[in-house]
């Protein structure tokens, strides 16, 4: 590589805290939790070449450097950045405000009080860009930039010098020769840094990379090289799960010919993020990322890692955390991870499985009374605790012997604590909708589309002509219908008591003259007449789901119990389990 023009003497000096100089401590981007990260950069008097690694919360140039343009303390006189697409250069020129003003490719910022302020055209500070900052006075200063973490990005211009910086581990900063060992476009090429008031060529084999500094680096050809470790993200610069995605896979690539180990850690160790268990026979498919995960990556090899989000761990809040990825080769990535966990006021479809049934001759008819556990109260109000015990009646029919004893939920009490097993399990579908805190039981629902493109859920068939279908069938758009034959009631919906996180009950009354009453058929001598009213009390008791990314959020499970009256002279109790899955996020029915 031939430098066509010699390196000119500095007109205005640039000095920088460099990792190879004694007594200098490297700064780093520190994330305090969430997506809040701060990059601290030490500025020295004169010119400073810096590399910004976070996206400022307020990216206006005047705001980022607000503490240095307020007229008190250390002040800056200008900020510059290079746009390689505007001008092609194949030499390095020392920073000179007059020369840079006349040279194409430079954007600049001058404080509002400066006479050159009208020439400012650098309006925002961006991540993954290099800047030249002129600090006035004779004292050092500290620049802090707070914002969202940014993953490495470099657009190498072929056949010329590029002004850029690098995302490296400040506690394990590699030398340039090791950092570029995997790139044919950069191996053996010239690199310049600011030392002693002028740009000087570095010795790649002995110069460690300063994570806050910017360098002139020659690229022999076009390249997308980011360092010895490359991370392929599904959304390029982030992991964004939104409201529905549960799993995303990232690819870790080793660009070197030697193996290294990559570590992943969620800054702050917040719950909610998991990685796929590499053991295929384990009962636990997902393991919490916790405080860190080490993954060996073979020489010039790659490793794929599925990462999942369990929304129940942070519901109903939004998830915004920083994933730190580092390798033993010295590379460091800070990846923003986001997900949303809105309350699912929406459609739920599930299955009830019955595996137990009561024996009607085994019901308790003589109820008993038992003392409750002692309760500590201040009965006489004298400030001292009195221990009292109140009697509690077991059952609602104490001592009469005529009717069944029932518990607080209205279920008959068996003499034996266990119900009998059914000959064969049987299942039926249940459909529910939650709007706000109200859950409703549905017999059927059809999903359609309004003229404005939004989806609707209809339980009133008379509204179907006002909407259009969303599934093409036989050349026509039709709605998507879900229904169940497991129960019936008057009206389109039935209000339930309770919520989806505790105990949920529904009382179904099927009149003697209801078309679906089982006594209203003509194939039995005792049927087809007046019949009997049939009532069902359904009880869903929710319990924590132990595994799975959707557990306890869009997947809910628990125990099921039902008492049926009217089919037999005694009530019948059935029991089993249920599973509910979220089917559609549409808050309101029939709108």
mmCIF file of C-alpha atoms in Angstrom, residues 2-373:
data_model
loop_
_atom_site.group_PDB
_atom_site.id
_atom_site.type_symbol
_atom_site.label_atom_id
_atom_site.label_comp_id
_atom_site.label_asym_id
_atom_site.label_seq_id
_atom_site.Cartn_x
_atom_site.Cartn_y
_atom_site.Cartn_z
ATOM 1 C CA UNK A 2 1.405 3.411 -1.006
ATOM 2 C CA UNK A 3 0.398 6.591 0.800
ATOM 3 C CA UNK A 4 0.199 9.105 -2.019
ATOM 4 C CA UNK A 5 0.795 12.158 0.177
ATOM 5 C CA UNK A 6 3.027 12.501 3.159
ATOM 6 C CA UNK A 7 1.551 13.036 6.590
ATOM 7 C CA UNK A 8 1.466 16.792 7.095
ATOM 8 C CA UNK A 9 2.618 18.402 10.387
ATOM 9 C CA UNK A 10 -0.196 19.191 12.778
ATOM 10 C CA UNK A 11 -1.564 22.685 12.574
ATOM 11 C CA UNK A 12 -3.886 22.067 15.495
ATOM 12 C CA UNK A 13 -2.797 19.290 17.808
ATOM 13 C CA UNK A 14 -4.807 16.251 18.781
ATOM 14 C CA UNK A 15 -3.928 14.300 21.929
ATOM 15 C CA UNK A 16 -5.711 11.227 23.231
ATOM 16 C CA UNK A 17 -5.540 8.839 26.196
ATOM 17 C CA UNK A 18 -4.140 5.695 24.578
ATOM 18 C CA UNK A 19 -4.094 2.184 25.943
ATOM 19 C CA UNK A 20 -0.422 1.716 25.119
ATOM 20 C CA UNK A 21 0.680 4.697 27.222
ATOM 21 C CA UNK A 22 1.640 4.052 30.874
ATOM 22 C CA UNK A 23 -0.719 5.084 33.628
ATOM 23 C CA UNK A 24 -3.815 5.268 31.397
ATOM 24 C CA UNK A 25 -6.960 3.394 32.435
ATOM 25 C CA UNK A 26 -9.367 2.328 29.705
ATOM 26 C CA UNK A 27 -12.930 3.554 29.966
ATOM 27 C CA UNK A 28 -15.854 1.408 28.897
ATOM 28 C CA UNK A 29 -19.552 1.434 28.182
ATOM 29 C CA UNK A 30 -21.299 0.631 31.442
ATOM 30 C CA UNK A 31 -24.930 -0.509 31.465
ATOM 31 C CA UNK A 32 -26.756 -0.056 34.757
ATOM 32 C CA UNK A 33 -29.714 -2.244 33.836
ATOM 33 C CA UNK A 34 -32.394 -2.055 31.235
ATOM 34 C CA UNK A 35 -31.357 -0.260 28.068
ATOM 35 C CA UNK A 36 -29.599 2.535 29.925
ATOM 36 C CA UNK A 37 -25.874 2.577 29.106
ATOM 37 C CA UNK A 38 -23.249 5.271 29.601
ATOM 38 C CA UNK A 39 -20.012 5.693 27.695
ATOM 39 C CA UNK A 40 -17.412 7.730 29.552
ATOM 40 C CA UNK A 41 -14.661 9.264 27.418
ATOM 41 C CA UNK A 42 -11.674 11.220 28.696
ATOM 42 C CA UNK A 43 -10.928 14.320 26.655
ATOM 43 C CA UNK A 44 -7.496 15.955 26.705
ATOM 44 C CA UNK A 45 -6.674 19.551 25.730
ATOM 45 C CA UNK A 46 -6.573 19.989 21.975
ATOM 46 C CA UNK A 47 -8.055 17.585 19.456
ATOM 47 C CA UNK A 48 -9.532 14.218 20.437
ATOM 48 C CA UNK A 49 -10.467 11.365 18.121
ATOM 49 C CA UNK A 50 -13.333 9.452 19.765
ATOM 50 C CA UNK A 51 -15.642 6.612 18.772
ATOM 51 C CA UNK A 52 -19.241 6.695 20.057
ATOM 52 C CA UNK A 53 -20.735 3.316 21.009
ATOM 53 C CA UNK A 54 -24.185 4.241 22.351
ATOM 54 C CA UNK A 55 -27.167 5.915 20.702
ATOM 55 C CA UNK A 56 -27.685 9.067 22.801
ATOM 56 C CA UNK A 57 -31.063 9.496 24.432
ATOM 57 C CA UNK A 58 -31.114 13.016 23.001
ATOM 58 C CA UNK A 59 -28.832 12.870 19.970
ATOM 59 C CA UNK A 60 -28.756 16.599 19.180
ATOM 60 C CA UNK A 61 -25.088 17.579 18.996
ATOM 61 C CA UNK A 62 -25.576 20.614 21.208
ATOM 62 C CA UNK A 63 -27.298 18.438 23.822
ATOM 63 C CA UNK A 64 -24.640 15.707 23.846
ATOM 64 C CA UNK A 65 -21.943 18.349 24.421
ATOM 65 C CA UNK A 66 -24.152 20.625 26.544
ATOM 66 C CA UNK A 67 -21.702 20.643 29.472
ATOM 67 C CA UNK A 68 -18.945 21.867 27.154
ATOM 68 C CA UNK A 69 -20.757 24.790 25.518
ATOM 69 C CA UNK A 70 -22.356 26.460 28.538
ATOM 70 C CA UNK A 71 -19.540 28.928 29.164
ATOM 71 C CA UNK A 72 -18.375 27.341 32.426
ATOM 72 C CA UNK A 73 -15.599 24.800 32.950
ATOM 73 C CA UNK A 74 -13.980 22.966 30.066
ATOM 74 C CA UNK A 75 -15.311 24.060 26.672
ATOM 75 C CA UNK A 76 -15.143 22.736 23.136
ATOM 76 C CA UNK A 77 -14.694 24.853 20.042
ATOM 77 C CA UNK A 78 -15.835 22.328 17.409
ATOM 78 C CA UNK A 79 -16.888 18.746 16.642
ATOM 79 C CA UNK A 80 -16.258 17.013 13.291
ATOM 80 C CA UNK A 81 -17.171 13.742 11.616
ATOM 81 C CA UNK A 82 -16.082 12.233 8.298
ATOM 82 C CA UNK A 83 -18.497 11.026 5.627
ATOM 83 C CA UNK A 84 -16.500 8.730 3.401
ATOM 84 C CA UNK A 85 -19.270 8.619 0.779
ATOM 85 C CA UNK A 86 -18.919 12.355 0.114
ATOM 86 C CA UNK A 87 -15.220 12.330 -0.730
ATOM 87 C CA UNK A 88 -12.599 9.742 -1.537
ATOM 88 C CA UNK A 89 -9.166 10.070 0.103
ATOM 89 C CA UNK A 90 -6.138 7.852 0.118
ATOM 90 C CA UNK A 91 -4.040 9.842 2.560
ATOM 91 C CA UNK A 92 -4.322 11.018 6.157
ATOM 92 C CA UNK A 93 -4.491 14.710 6.892
ATOM 93 C CA UNK A 94 -3.911 16.117 10.340
ATOM 94 C CA UNK A 95 -6.923 17.966 11.768
ATOM 95 C CA UNK A 96 -6.997 21.619 10.853
ATOM 96 C CA UNK A 97 -10.259 23.549 11.117
ATOM 97 C CA UNK A 98 -9.553 25.685 8.056
ATOM 98 C CA UNK A 99 -8.501 22.724 5.905
ATOM 99 C CA UNK A 100 -11.467 20.629 6.997
ATOM 100 C CA UNK A 101 -13.909 23.422 6.204
ATOM 101 C CA UNK A 102 -12.703 23.499 2.618
ATOM 102 C CA UNK A 103 -12.382 19.726 2.221
ATOM 103 C CA UNK A 104 -15.421 17.710 1.082
ATOM 104 C CA UNK A 105 -16.715 14.984 3.372
ATOM 105 C CA UNK A 106 -16.561 16.772 6.742
ATOM 106 C CA UNK A 107 -19.617 17.663 8.825
ATOM 107 C CA UNK A 108 -18.970 20.144 11.635
ATOM 108 C CA UNK A 109 -20.561 21.638 14.696
ATOM 109 C CA UNK A 110 -19.714 24.940 16.330
ATOM 110 C CA UNK A 111 -21.263 26.130 19.626
ATOM 111 C CA UNK A 112 -24.064 28.642 19.282
ATOM 112 C CA UNK A 113 -21.881 31.399 20.749
ATOM 113 C CA UNK A 114 -19.050 30.805 18.250
ATOM 114 C CA UNK A 115 -18.759 33.143 15.234
ATOM 115 C CA UNK A 116 -18.697 30.064 12.946
ATOM 116 C CA UNK A 117 -21.989 28.727 14.336
ATOM 117 C CA UNK A 118 -23.826 29.539 11.106
ATOM 118 C CA UNK A 119 -21.623 26.969 9.313
ATOM 119 C CA UNK A 120 -22.733 24.058 11.532
ATOM 120 C CA UNK A 121 -24.192 21.113 9.633
ATOM 121 C CA UNK A 122 -23.574 18.304 12.146
ATOM 122 C CA UNK A 123 -26.942 18.100 13.877
ATOM 123 C CA UNK A 124 -26.873 14.700 15.584
ATOM 124 C CA UNK A 125 -24.393 12.346 17.252
ATOM 125 C CA UNK A 126 -24.790 8.741 16.153
ATOM 126 C CA UNK A 127 -23.510 5.439 17.473
ATOM 127 C CA UNK A 128 -20.709 3.636 15.621
ATOM 128 C CA UNK A 129 -19.274 6.891 14.295
ATOM 129 C CA UNK A 130 -15.914 8.575 14.835
ATOM 130 C CA UNK A 131 -15.700 12.244 15.823
ATOM 131 C CA UNK A 132 -12.934 14.808 16.179
ATOM 132 C CA UNK A 133 -13.513 16.993 19.227
ATOM 133 C CA UNK A 134 -11.483 20.145 19.927
ATOM 134 C CA UNK A 135 -11.190 20.785 23.689
ATOM 135 C CA UNK A 136 -9.998 24.254 24.666
ATOM 136 C CA UNK A 137 -7.971 25.142 27.732
ATOM 137 C CA UNK A 138 -5.270 23.211 29.500
ATOM 138 C CA UNK A 139 -7.223 20.734 31.626
ATOM 139 C CA UNK A 140 -8.634 17.305 30.916
ATOM 140 C CA UNK A 141 -12.386 16.721 30.954
ATOM 141 C CA UNK A 142 -14.804 13.792 30.951
ATOM 142 C CA UNK A 143 -17.520 13.357 28.353
ATOM 143 C CA UNK A 144 -20.421 11.072 29.363
ATOM 144 C CA UNK A 145 -22.907 9.910 26.727
ATOM 145 C CA UNK A 146 -25.986 8.060 27.975
ATOM 146 C CA UNK A 147 -28.294 6.122 25.715
ATOM 147 C CA UNK A 148 -29.229 2.820 24.175
ATOM 148 C CA UNK A 149 -26.473 0.267 23.501
ATOM 149 C CA UNK A 150 -25.458 -0.243 19.874
ATOM 150 C CA UNK A 151 -24.024 -3.323 18.191
ATOM 151 C CA UNK A 152 -20.853 -2.940 16.048
ATOM 152 C CA UNK A 153 -21.303 -1.623 12.524
ATOM 153 C CA UNK A 154 -18.563 -0.601 10.056
ATOM 154 C CA UNK A 155 -18.986 0.107 6.356
ATOM 155 C CA UNK A 156 -15.447 -0.305 5.052
ATOM 156 C CA UNK A 157 -14.633 1.816 1.998
ATOM 157 C CA UNK A 158 -12.314 -0.125 -0.332
ATOM 158 C CA UNK A 159 -8.865 1.126 -1.260
ATOM 159 C CA UNK A 160 -8.741 3.980 1.243
ATOM 160 C CA UNK A 161 -8.382 4.948 4.868
ATOM 161 C CA UNK A 162 -11.459 4.701 7.106
ATOM 162 C CA UNK A 163 -11.875 6.742 10.269
ATOM 163 C CA UNK A 164 -13.456 4.367 12.766
ATOM 164 C CA UNK A 165 -13.278 2.691 16.169
ATOM 165 C CA UNK A 166 -13.855 -0.807 17.507
ATOM 166 C CA UNK A 167 -16.055 -2.619 20.026
ATOM 167 C CA UNK A 168 -13.546 -4.397 22.252
ATOM 168 C CA UNK A 169 -13.508 -5.652 25.822
ATOM 169 C CA UNK A 170 -11.754 -2.948 27.886
ATOM 170 C CA UNK A 171 -10.543 -5.611 30.299
ATOM 171 C CA UNK A 172 -9.158 -7.786 27.506
ATOM 172 C CA UNK A 173 -8.315 -5.389 24.704
ATOM 173 C CA UNK A 174 -6.612 -7.175 21.773
ATOM 174 C CA UNK A 175 -3.701 -5.806 19.754
ATOM 175 C CA UNK A 176 -4.444 -4.791 16.167
ATOM 176 C CA UNK A 177 -2.687 -7.755 14.575
ATOM 177 C CA UNK A 178 -4.829 -10.204 16.553
ATOM 178 C CA UNK A 179 -8.018 -8.214 15.975
ATOM 179 C CA UNK A 180 -7.534 -8.174 12.187
ATOM 180 C CA UNK A 181 -6.081 -11.691 11.873
ATOM 181 C CA UNK A 182 -9.321 -12.919 10.327
ATOM 182 C CA UNK A 183 -9.600 -10.200 7.673
ATOM 183 C CA UNK A 184 -7.664 -10.347 4.397
ATOM 184 C CA UNK A 185 -8.706 -6.765 3.651
ATOM 185 C CA UNK A 186 -6.914 -5.403 6.717
ATOM 186 C CA UNK A 187 -4.064 -7.785 7.489
ATOM 187 C CA UNK A 188 -0.752 -5.894 7.154
ATOM 188 C CA UNK A 189 -2.417 -2.579 6.288
ATOM 189 C CA UNK A 190 -1.477 0.774 7.808
ATOM 190 C CA UNK A 191 -3.195 2.080 10.945
ATOM 191 C CA UNK A 192 -2.735 5.573 12.404
ATOM 192 C CA UNK A 193 -3.508 7.059 15.780
ATOM 193 C CA UNK A 194 -2.977 10.457 17.412
ATOM 194 C CA UNK A 195 0.131 10.569 19.580
ATOM 195 C CA UNK A 196 2.248 13.506 20.611
ATOM 196 C CA UNK A 197 0.315 16.053 18.576
ATOM 197 C CA UNK A 198 0.436 14.202 15.276
ATOM 198 C CA UNK A 199 -0.910 11.130 13.533
ATOM 199 C CA UNK A 200 1.530 8.284 13.868
ATOM 200 C CA UNK A 201 1.513 4.787 12.398
ATOM 201 C CA UNK A 202 1.061 2.082 15.008
ATOM 202 C CA UNK A 203 2.855 -1.215 15.374
ATOM 203 C CA UNK A 204 -0.046 -3.686 15.009
ATOM 204 C CA UNK A 205 1.638 -6.516 16.921
ATOM 205 C CA UNK A 206 2.168 -4.453 20.083
ATOM 206 C CA UNK A 207 -0.526 -1.754 20.113
ATOM 207 C CA UNK A 208 -3.698 -2.564 22.039
ATOM 208 C CA UNK A 209 -6.956 -1.075 20.806
ATOM 209 C CA UNK A 210 -8.400 1.756 22.892
ATOM 210 C CA UNK A 211 -12.185 1.127 23.026
ATOM 211 C CA UNK A 212 -12.947 4.880 23.066
ATOM 212 C CA UNK A 213 -10.518 5.976 20.352
ATOM 213 C CA UNK A 214 -10.924 6.431 16.608
ATOM 214 C CA UNK A 215 -8.214 5.396 14.130
ATOM 215 C CA UNK A 216 -7.425 5.798 10.459
ATOM 216 C CA UNK A 217 -7.395 2.220 9.126
ATOM 217 C CA UNK A 218 -6.651 1.315 5.506
ATOM 218 C CA UNK A 219 -8.924 -1.285 3.905
ATOM 219 C CA UNK A 220 -7.523 -2.897 0.790
ATOM 220 C CA UNK A 221 -10.948 -4.023 -0.390
ATOM 221 C CA UNK A 222 -14.584 -3.789 0.584
ATOM 222 C CA UNK A 223 -15.359 -5.709 3.753
ATOM 223 C CA UNK A 224 -17.957 -6.277 6.446
ATOM 224 C CA UNK A 225 -15.387 -7.354 9.024
ATOM 225 C CA UNK A 226 -16.337 -6.367 12.580
ATOM 226 C CA UNK A 227 -13.730 -8.249 14.572
ATOM 227 C CA UNK A 228 -12.645 -11.722 15.635
ATOM 228 C CA UNK A 229 -16.214 -12.475 16.765
ATOM 229 C CA UNK A 230 -19.254 -11.792 14.640
ATOM 230 C CA UNK A 231 -22.818 -12.100 15.920
ATOM 231 C CA UNK A 232 -25.580 -12.593 13.362
ATOM 232 C CA UNK A 233 -28.799 -11.170 14.833
ATOM 233 C CA UNK A 234 -32.269 -11.841 13.361
ATOM 234 C CA UNK A 235 -33.101 -8.110 13.366
ATOM 235 C CA UNK A 236 -29.550 -7.023 12.458
ATOM 236 C CA UNK A 237 -28.956 -4.672 15.389
ATOM 237 C CA UNK A 238 -31.174 -5.995 18.187
ATOM 238 C CA UNK A 239 -33.246 -8.845 19.587
ATOM 239 C CA UNK A 240 -36.854 -7.691 19.401
ATOM 240 C CA UNK A 241 -39.538 -10.161 20.472
ATOM 241 C CA UNK A 242 -42.465 -7.750 20.255
ATOM 242 C CA UNK A 243 -45.753 -9.027 21.637
ATOM 243 C CA UNK A 244 -45.852 -12.505 20.079
ATOM 244 C CA UNK A 245 -42.364 -13.896 19.384
ATOM 245 C CA UNK A 246 -41.049 -16.294 21.999
ATOM 246 C CA UNK A 247 -37.814 -17.484 20.437
ATOM 247 C CA UNK A 248 -35.045 -15.926 18.337
ATOM 248 C CA UNK A 249 -31.796 -17.569 17.253
ATOM 249 C CA UNK A 250 -28.483 -15.766 17.072
ATOM 250 C CA UNK A 251 -25.383 -17.107 15.324
ATOM 251 C CA UNK A 252 -21.935 -16.748 16.878
ATOM 252 C CA UNK A 253 -19.159 -16.784 14.285
ATOM 253 C CA UNK A 254 -15.455 -17.193 14.960
ATOM 254 C CA UNK A 255 -13.510 -15.270 12.306
ATOM 255 C CA UNK A 256 -10.145 -16.563 13.537
ATOM 256 C CA UNK A 257 -8.277 -19.811 12.915
ATOM 257 C CA UNK A 258 -8.076 -20.522 16.641
ATOM 258 C CA UNK A 259 -10.918 -21.570 18.943
ATOM 259 C CA UNK A 260 -12.317 -19.138 21.452
ATOM 260 C CA UNK A 261 -15.029 -19.048 24.099
ATOM 261 C CA UNK A 262 -17.983 -16.690 23.933
ATOM 262 C CA UNK A 263 -19.844 -15.635 27.073
ATOM 263 C CA UNK A 264 -23.356 -14.205 27.188
ATOM 264 C CA UNK A 265 -24.710 -12.313 30.147
ATOM 265 C CA UNK A 266 -27.860 -10.284 30.693
ATOM 266 C CA UNK A 267 -26.658 -7.129 32.421
ATOM 267 C CA UNK A 268 -28.129 -7.027 35.912
ATOM 268 C CA UNK A 269 -29.264 -10.658 35.745
ATOM 269 C CA UNK A 270 -32.920 -9.762 35.184
ATOM 270 C CA UNK A 271 -35.339 -12.701 34.929
ATOM 271 C CA UNK A 272 -37.244 -13.530 31.778
ATOM 272 C CA UNK A 273 -34.560 -14.636 29.306
ATOM 273 C CA UNK A 274 -33.750 -18.285 28.593
ATOM 274 C CA UNK A 275 -31.525 -20.334 26.319
ATOM 275 C CA UNK A 276 -32.276 -23.689 24.706
ATOM 276 C CA UNK A 277 -31.058 -26.640 26.749
ATOM 277 C CA UNK A 278 -28.369 -28.413 24.683
ATOM 278 C CA UNK A 279 -29.345 -31.720 26.323
ATOM 279 C CA UNK A 280 -32.002 -33.173 23.982
ATOM 280 C CA UNK A 281 -33.296 -35.702 26.517
ATOM 281 C CA UNK A 282 -33.709 -33.272 29.397
ATOM 282 C CA UNK A 283 -37.221 -32.638 30.672
ATOM 283 C CA UNK A 284 -36.418 -28.921 30.871
ATOM 284 C CA UNK A 285 -36.181 -27.542 27.339
ATOM 285 C CA UNK A 286 -35.247 -24.001 28.390
ATOM 286 C CA UNK A 287 -32.788 -22.859 31.037
ATOM 287 C CA UNK A 288 -32.562 -19.360 32.557
ATOM 288 C CA UNK A 289 -29.714 -17.298 31.184
ATOM 289 C CA UNK A 290 -29.082 -16.045 34.699
ATOM 290 C CA UNK A 291 -25.652 -14.667 35.393
ATOM 291 C CA UNK A 292 -23.934 -15.975 32.298
ATOM 292 C CA UNK A 293 -23.408 -18.715 29.751
ATOM 293 C CA UNK A 294 -20.115 -19.809 28.190
ATOM 294 C CA UNK A 295 -20.152 -21.276 24.671
ATOM 295 C CA UNK A 296 -17.018 -22.658 22.986
ATOM 296 C CA UNK A 297 -16.737 -21.816 19.281
ATOM 297 C CA UNK A 298 -14.338 -23.842 17.148
ATOM 298 C CA UNK A 299 -11.691 -22.292 14.915
ATOM 299 C CA UNK A 300 -13.369 -20.578 11.927
ATOM 300 C CA UNK A 301 -16.599 -22.173 13.142
ATOM 301 C CA UNK A 302 -19.981 -21.018 14.307
ATOM 302 C CA UNK A 303 -22.532 -21.827 16.972
ATOM 303 C CA UNK A 304 -26.264 -21.214 16.873
ATOM 304 C CA UNK A 305 -28.027 -20.333 20.101
ATOM 305 C CA UNK A 306 -31.824 -20.057 20.454
ATOM 306 C CA UNK A 307 -32.781 -17.446 23.042
ATOM 307 C CA UNK A 308 -36.292 -17.265 24.438
ATOM 308 C CA UNK A 309 -38.435 -14.875 26.446
ATOM 309 C CA UNK A 310 -40.821 -15.949 29.212
ATOM 310 C CA UNK A 311 -43.278 -13.104 29.503
ATOM 311 C CA UNK A 312 -44.817 -14.336 32.743
ATOM 312 C CA UNK A 313 -41.551 -13.367 34.464
ATOM 313 C CA UNK A 314 -42.035 -9.676 33.716
ATOM 314 C CA UNK A 315 -45.770 -9.352 32.972
ATOM 315 C CA UNK A 316 -47.382 -6.847 32.716
ATOM 316 C CA UNK A 317 -44.284 -4.705 32.198
ATOM 317 C CA UNK A 318 -42.210 -4.342 29.063
ATOM 318 C CA UNK A 319 -38.857 -6.102 28.883
ATOM 319 C CA UNK A 320 -35.854 -3.974 27.925
ATOM 320 C CA UNK A 321 -32.429 -5.291 28.848
ATOM 321 C CA UNK A 322 -28.864 -5.311 27.541
ATOM 322 C CA UNK A 323 -27.257 -8.581 26.512
ATOM 323 C CA UNK A 324 -23.468 -8.500 26.780
ATOM 324 C CA UNK A 325 -21.588 -10.870 24.476
ATOM 325 C CA UNK A 326 -17.824 -11.173 24.884
ATOM 326 C CA UNK A 327 -15.200 -13.543 23.524
ATOM 327 C CA UNK A 328 -11.791 -14.520 24.792
ATOM 328 C CA UNK A 329 -10.448 -12.955 21.579
ATOM 329 C CA UNK A 330 -11.276 -9.518 23.002
ATOM 330 C CA UNK A 331 -14.479 -8.644 21.109
ATOM 331 C CA UNK A 332 -17.463 -7.201 22.968
ATOM 332 C CA UNK A 333 -21.035 -6.682 21.794
ATOM 333 C CA UNK A 334 -23.854 -4.951 23.667
ATOM 334 C CA UNK A 335 -27.187 -6.044 22.220
ATOM 335 C CA UNK A 336 -30.510 -4.389 23.147
ATOM 336 C CA UNK A 337 -33.233 -6.932 23.919
ATOM 337 C CA UNK A 338 -36.879 -5.879 24.010
ATOM 338 C CA UNK A 339 -40.232 -7.604 24.438
ATOM 339 C CA UNK A 340 -43.760 -6.626 25.422
ATOM 340 C CA UNK A 341 -46.136 -8.457 27.713
ATOM 341 C CA UNK A 342 -49.515 -6.744 27.462
ATOM 342 C CA UNK A 343 -52.403 -8.060 29.479
ATOM 343 C CA UNK A 344 -54.129 -10.578 27.247
ATOM 344 C CA UNK A 345 -57.660 -9.196 27.161
ATOM 345 C CA UNK A 346 -58.529 -11.518 24.390
ATOM 346 C CA UNK A 347 -59.638 -14.914 23.164
ATOM 347 C CA UNK A 348 -58.625 -18.121 24.929
ATOM 348 C CA UNK A 349 -59.285 -21.613 23.603
ATOM 349 C CA UNK A 350 -58.556 -24.744 25.575
ATOM 350 C CA UNK A 351 -59.321 -28.324 26.416
ATOM 351 C CA UNK A 352 -60.808 -29.902 29.518
ATOM 352 C CA UNK A 353 -59.909 -33.531 30.183
ATOM 353 C CA UNK A 354 -62.132 -35.495 32.588
ATOM 354 C CA UNK A 355 -60.509 -38.452 34.356
ATOM 355 C CA UNK A 356 -62.514 -38.698 37.620
ATOM 356 C CA UNK A 357 -66.175 -38.959 38.534
ATOM 357 C CA UNK A 358 -68.058 -39.198 41.818
ATOM 358 C CA UNK A 359 -69.973 -42.199 43.129
ATOM 359 C CA UNK A 360 -73.404 -40.824 44.009
ATOM 360 C CA UNK A 361 -73.987 -43.387 46.754
ATOM 361 C CA UNK A 362 -70.826 -42.213 48.522
ATOM 362 C CA UNK A 363 -71.882 -38.624 49.284
ATOM 363 C CA UNK A 364 -71.757 -37.228 52.793
ATOM 364 C CA UNK A 365 -75.211 -36.520 54.204
ATOM 365 C CA UNK A 366 -74.490 -35.907 57.871
ATOM 366 C CA UNK A 367 -72.289 -32.836 58.074
ATOM 367 C CA UNK A 368 -69.788 -32.382 60.878
ATOM 368 C CA UNK A 369 -68.446 -29.439 62.799
ATOM 369 C CA UNK A 370 -64.758 -29.031 63.537
ATOM 370 C CA UNK A 371 -62.852 -26.308 65.396
ATOM 371 C CA UNK A 372 -60.759 -23.908 63.383
ATOM 372 C CA UNK A 373 -57.122 -23.154 64.101
#
